[in-house]
Every structure is written in C-alpha cells, then in structure tokens.
PDB file of C-alpha atoms in Angstrom:
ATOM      1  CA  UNK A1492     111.088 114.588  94.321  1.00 88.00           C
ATOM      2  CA  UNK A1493     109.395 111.832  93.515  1.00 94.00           C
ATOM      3  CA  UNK A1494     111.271 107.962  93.074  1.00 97.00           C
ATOM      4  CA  UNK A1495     109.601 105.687  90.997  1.00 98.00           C
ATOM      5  CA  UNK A1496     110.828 101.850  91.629  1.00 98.00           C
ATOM      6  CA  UNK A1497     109.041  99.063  88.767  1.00 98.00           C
ATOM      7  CA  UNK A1498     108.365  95.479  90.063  1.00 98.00           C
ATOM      8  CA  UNK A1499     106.630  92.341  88.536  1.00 98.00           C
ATOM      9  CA  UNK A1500     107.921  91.893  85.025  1.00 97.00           C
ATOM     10  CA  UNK A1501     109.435  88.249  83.965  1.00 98.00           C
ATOM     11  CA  UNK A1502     109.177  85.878  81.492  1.00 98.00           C
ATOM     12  CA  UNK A1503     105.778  84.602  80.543  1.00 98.00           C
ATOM     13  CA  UNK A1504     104.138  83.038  77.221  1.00 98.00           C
ATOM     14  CA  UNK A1505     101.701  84.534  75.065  1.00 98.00           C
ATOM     15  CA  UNK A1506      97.952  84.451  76.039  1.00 98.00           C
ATOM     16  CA  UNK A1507      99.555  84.566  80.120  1.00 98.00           C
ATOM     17  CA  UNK A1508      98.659  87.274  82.143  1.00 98.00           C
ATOM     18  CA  UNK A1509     101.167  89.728  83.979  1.00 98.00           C
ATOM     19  CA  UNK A1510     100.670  92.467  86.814  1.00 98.00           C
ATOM     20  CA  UNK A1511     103.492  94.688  87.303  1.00 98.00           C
ATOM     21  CA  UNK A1512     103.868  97.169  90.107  1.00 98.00           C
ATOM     22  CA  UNK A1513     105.326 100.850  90.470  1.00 98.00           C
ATOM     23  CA  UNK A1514     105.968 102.135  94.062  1.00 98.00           C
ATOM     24  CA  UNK A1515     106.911 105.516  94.447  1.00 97.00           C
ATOM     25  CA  UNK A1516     108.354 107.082  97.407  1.00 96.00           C
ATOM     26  CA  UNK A1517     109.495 110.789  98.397  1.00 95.00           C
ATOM     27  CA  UNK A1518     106.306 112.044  97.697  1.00 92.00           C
ATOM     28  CA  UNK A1519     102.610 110.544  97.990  1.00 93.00           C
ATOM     29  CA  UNK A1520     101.461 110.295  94.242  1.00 94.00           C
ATOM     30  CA  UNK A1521      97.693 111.608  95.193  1.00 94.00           C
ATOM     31  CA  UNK A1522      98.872 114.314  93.516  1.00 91.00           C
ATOM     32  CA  UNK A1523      99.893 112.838  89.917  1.00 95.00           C
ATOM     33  CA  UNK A1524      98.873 111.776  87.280  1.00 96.00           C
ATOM     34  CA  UNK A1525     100.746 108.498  86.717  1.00 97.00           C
ATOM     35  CA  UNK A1526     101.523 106.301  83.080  1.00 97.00           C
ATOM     36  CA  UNK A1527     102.972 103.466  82.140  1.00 98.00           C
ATOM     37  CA  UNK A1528     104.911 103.620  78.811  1.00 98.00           C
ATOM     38  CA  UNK A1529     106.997 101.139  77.486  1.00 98.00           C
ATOM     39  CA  UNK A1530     109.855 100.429  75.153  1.00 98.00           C
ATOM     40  CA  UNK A1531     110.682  97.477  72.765  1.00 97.00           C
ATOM     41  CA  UNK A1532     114.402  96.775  71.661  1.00 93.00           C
ATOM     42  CA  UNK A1533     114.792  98.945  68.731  1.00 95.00           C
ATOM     43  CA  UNK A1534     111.813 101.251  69.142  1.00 97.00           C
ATOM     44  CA  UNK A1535     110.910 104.305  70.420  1.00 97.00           C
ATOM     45  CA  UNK A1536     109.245 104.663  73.954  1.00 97.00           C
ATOM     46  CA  UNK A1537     105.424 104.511  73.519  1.00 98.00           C
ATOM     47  CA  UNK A1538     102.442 105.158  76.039  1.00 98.00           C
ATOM     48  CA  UNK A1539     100.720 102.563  77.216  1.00 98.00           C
ATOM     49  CA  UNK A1540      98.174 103.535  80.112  1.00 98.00           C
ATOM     50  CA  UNK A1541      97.500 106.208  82.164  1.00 97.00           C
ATOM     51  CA  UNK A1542      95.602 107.350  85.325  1.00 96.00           C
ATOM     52  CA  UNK A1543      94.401 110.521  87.000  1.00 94.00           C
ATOM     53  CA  UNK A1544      95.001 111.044  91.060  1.00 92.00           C
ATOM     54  CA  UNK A1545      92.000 109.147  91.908  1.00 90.00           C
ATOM     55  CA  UNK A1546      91.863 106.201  89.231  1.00 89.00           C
ATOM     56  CA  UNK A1547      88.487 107.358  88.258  1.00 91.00           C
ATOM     57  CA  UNK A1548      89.842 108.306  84.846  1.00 94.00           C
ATOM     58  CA  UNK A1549      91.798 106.319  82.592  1.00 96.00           C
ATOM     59  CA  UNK A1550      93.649 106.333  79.198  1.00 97.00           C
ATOM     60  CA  UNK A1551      95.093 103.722  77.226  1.00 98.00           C
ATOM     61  CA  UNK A1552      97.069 102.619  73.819  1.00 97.00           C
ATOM     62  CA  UNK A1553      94.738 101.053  71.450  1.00 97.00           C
ATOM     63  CA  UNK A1554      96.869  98.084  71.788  1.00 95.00           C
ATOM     64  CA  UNK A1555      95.972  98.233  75.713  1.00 96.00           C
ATOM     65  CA  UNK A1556      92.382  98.799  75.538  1.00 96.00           C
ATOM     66  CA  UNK A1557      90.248  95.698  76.858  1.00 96.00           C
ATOM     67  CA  UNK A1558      93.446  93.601  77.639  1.00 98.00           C
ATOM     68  CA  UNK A1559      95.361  95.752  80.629  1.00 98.00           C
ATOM     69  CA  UNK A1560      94.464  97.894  82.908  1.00 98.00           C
ATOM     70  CA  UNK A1561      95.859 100.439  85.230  1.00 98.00           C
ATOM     71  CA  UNK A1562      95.312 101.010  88.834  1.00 98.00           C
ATOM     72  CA  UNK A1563      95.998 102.450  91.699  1.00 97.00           C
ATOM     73  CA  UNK A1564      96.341 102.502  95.422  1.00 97.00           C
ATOM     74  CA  UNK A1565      97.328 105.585  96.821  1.00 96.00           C
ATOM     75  CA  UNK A1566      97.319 104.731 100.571  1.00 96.00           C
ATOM     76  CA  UNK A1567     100.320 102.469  98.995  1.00 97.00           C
ATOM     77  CA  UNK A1568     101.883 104.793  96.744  1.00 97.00           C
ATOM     78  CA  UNK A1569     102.048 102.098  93.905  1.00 98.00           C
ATOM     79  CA  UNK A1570     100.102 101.790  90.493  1.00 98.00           C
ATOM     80  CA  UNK A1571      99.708  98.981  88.717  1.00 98.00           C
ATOM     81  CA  UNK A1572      99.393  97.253  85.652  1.00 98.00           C
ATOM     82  CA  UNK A1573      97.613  93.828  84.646  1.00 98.00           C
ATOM     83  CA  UNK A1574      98.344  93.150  81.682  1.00 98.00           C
ATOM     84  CA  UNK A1575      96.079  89.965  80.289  1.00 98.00           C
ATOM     85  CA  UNK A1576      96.129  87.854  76.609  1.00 98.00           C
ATOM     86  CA  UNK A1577      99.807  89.237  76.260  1.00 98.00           C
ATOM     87  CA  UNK A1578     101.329  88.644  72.974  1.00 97.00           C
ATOM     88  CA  UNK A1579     104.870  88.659  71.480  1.00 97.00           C
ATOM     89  CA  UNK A1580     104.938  92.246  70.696  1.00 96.00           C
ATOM     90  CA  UNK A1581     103.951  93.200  74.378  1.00 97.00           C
ATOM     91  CA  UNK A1582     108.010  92.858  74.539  1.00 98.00           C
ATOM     92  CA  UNK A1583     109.466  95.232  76.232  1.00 98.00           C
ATOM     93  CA  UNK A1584     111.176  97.112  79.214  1.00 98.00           C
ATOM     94  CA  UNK A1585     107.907  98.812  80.847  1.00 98.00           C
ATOM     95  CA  UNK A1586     108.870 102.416  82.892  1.00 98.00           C
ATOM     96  CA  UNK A1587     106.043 103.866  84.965  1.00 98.00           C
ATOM     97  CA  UNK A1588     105.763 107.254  85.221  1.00 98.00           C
ATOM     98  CA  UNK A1589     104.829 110.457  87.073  1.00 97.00           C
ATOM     99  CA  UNK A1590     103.150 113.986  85.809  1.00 95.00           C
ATOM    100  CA  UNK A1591     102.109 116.259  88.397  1.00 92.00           C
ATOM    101  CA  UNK A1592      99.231 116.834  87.711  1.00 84.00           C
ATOM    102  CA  UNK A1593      95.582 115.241  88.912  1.00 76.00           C
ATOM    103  CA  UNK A1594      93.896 115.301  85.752  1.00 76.00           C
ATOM    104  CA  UNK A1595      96.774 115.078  83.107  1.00 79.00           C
ATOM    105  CA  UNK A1596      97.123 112.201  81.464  1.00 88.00           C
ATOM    106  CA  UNK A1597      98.987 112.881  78.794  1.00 92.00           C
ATOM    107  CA  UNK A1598     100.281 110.369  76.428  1.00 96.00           C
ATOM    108  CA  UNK A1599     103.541 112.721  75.577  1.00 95.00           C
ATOM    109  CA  UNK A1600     106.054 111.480  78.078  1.00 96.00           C
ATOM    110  CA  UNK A1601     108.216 114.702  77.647  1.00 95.00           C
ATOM    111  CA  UNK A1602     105.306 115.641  79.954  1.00 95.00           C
ATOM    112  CA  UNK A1603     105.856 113.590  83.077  1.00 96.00           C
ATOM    113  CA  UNK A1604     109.095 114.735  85.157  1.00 95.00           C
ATOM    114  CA  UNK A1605     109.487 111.274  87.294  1.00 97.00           C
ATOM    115  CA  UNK A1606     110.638 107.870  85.868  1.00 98.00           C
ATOM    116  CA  UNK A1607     111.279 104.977  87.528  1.00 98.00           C
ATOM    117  CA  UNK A1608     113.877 102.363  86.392  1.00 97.00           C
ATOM    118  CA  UNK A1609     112.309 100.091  83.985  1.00 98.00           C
ATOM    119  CA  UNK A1610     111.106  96.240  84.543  1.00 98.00           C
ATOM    120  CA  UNK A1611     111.307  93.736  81.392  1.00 98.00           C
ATOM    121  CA  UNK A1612     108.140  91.817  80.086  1.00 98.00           C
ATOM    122  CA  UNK A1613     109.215  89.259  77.616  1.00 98.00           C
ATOM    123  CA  UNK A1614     106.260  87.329  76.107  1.00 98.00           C
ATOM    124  CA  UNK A1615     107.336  84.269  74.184  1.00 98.00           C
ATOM    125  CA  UNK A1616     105.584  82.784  71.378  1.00 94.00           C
TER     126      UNK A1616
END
C-alpha cells in the first residue's frame, strides 16, 4: 500500500509560479510511475504530468508543456510539481498519483491504483 499525501497548493495570481509536493509513504515510490492529474469544479479529472521511476522520462498535457514540470526525489519519497506562468484555468484541486509501474506513464488514471487527497490551486485573474 502506498499513501499519497499533496502539499503546496494556495492562492496565487496569474503569471505566479507554484510548486506543489506529493509525499508518499508505505512504500518507496522507486518503483512507480507517478502523475499528477487534476480536476476543475465542474470538469472531469484530466492528466497533467507524469514521470517514470527515475525522472529520466517525462509526459505532460499540452497545456503543461514548457510551463510545469514534474520531478522527483526518491530518497524522499515525494514528487513534485512547479507549475510557472499559471493562468485562471490552471484552477483546480491537483491529486498526485501512483501506477506501479517504472516505465508507465499513462495518462488514463483508471491506470494508477494510489491517490492521494487532493491540494487546491486557485489562480486569480
């Protein structure tokens, strides 16, 4: 079992910049594949970013690409995501997430088994 805990989200303005954290615990997460997804009032969950056991490889959301990025530090347990230029519709309650898998980074959630709790990122305009 794997427990996923989010961290870092608040209130910030568009064009602000925003890391939020995931520490897991249970388990190390050298093992998994990890994601962030995210969901905005009124909208399905979507993926946002996600990273193989190592960090060497990376995925991400159109929307995502150039402005956030995902890491990791597995002698922590905890992924990240810095999230720069935010705008408006970067609103949302942001869930990481955990496949395992080393290599899988799948953009279907139905395909990670561990989810943490959720942190809110509200981006003003």
């Amino acid at each position: 079992q794997v427990q996923l805990v989010e961290s870092g989200g608040g209130l910030v303005q568009a064009g602000d910049s925003l890391r939020i954290s995931c520490t897991a615990t249970g388990r190390t997460i050298s093992d998994y594949t990890m994601g962030w997804f995210r969901q905005a009032p009124g909208k399905e969950r979507e993926f946002v970013a996600a990273s193989s056991w190592s960090g060497g490889n990376t995925v991400y959301t159109d929307s995502a690409k150039g402005r956030f990025t995902i890491s990791r530090d597995n002698a922590k347990n905890t992924v990240y995501l810095q999230m720069n230029s935010l705008k408006p519709e970067g609103t949302a309650v942001y869930y990481c997430a955990a496949r395992r898998s080393r290599f899988g980074m799948s953009r279907n959630g139905n395909e990670y088994s561990y989810w943490g709790q959720g942190t809110q990122v509200t981006v003003s305009s």
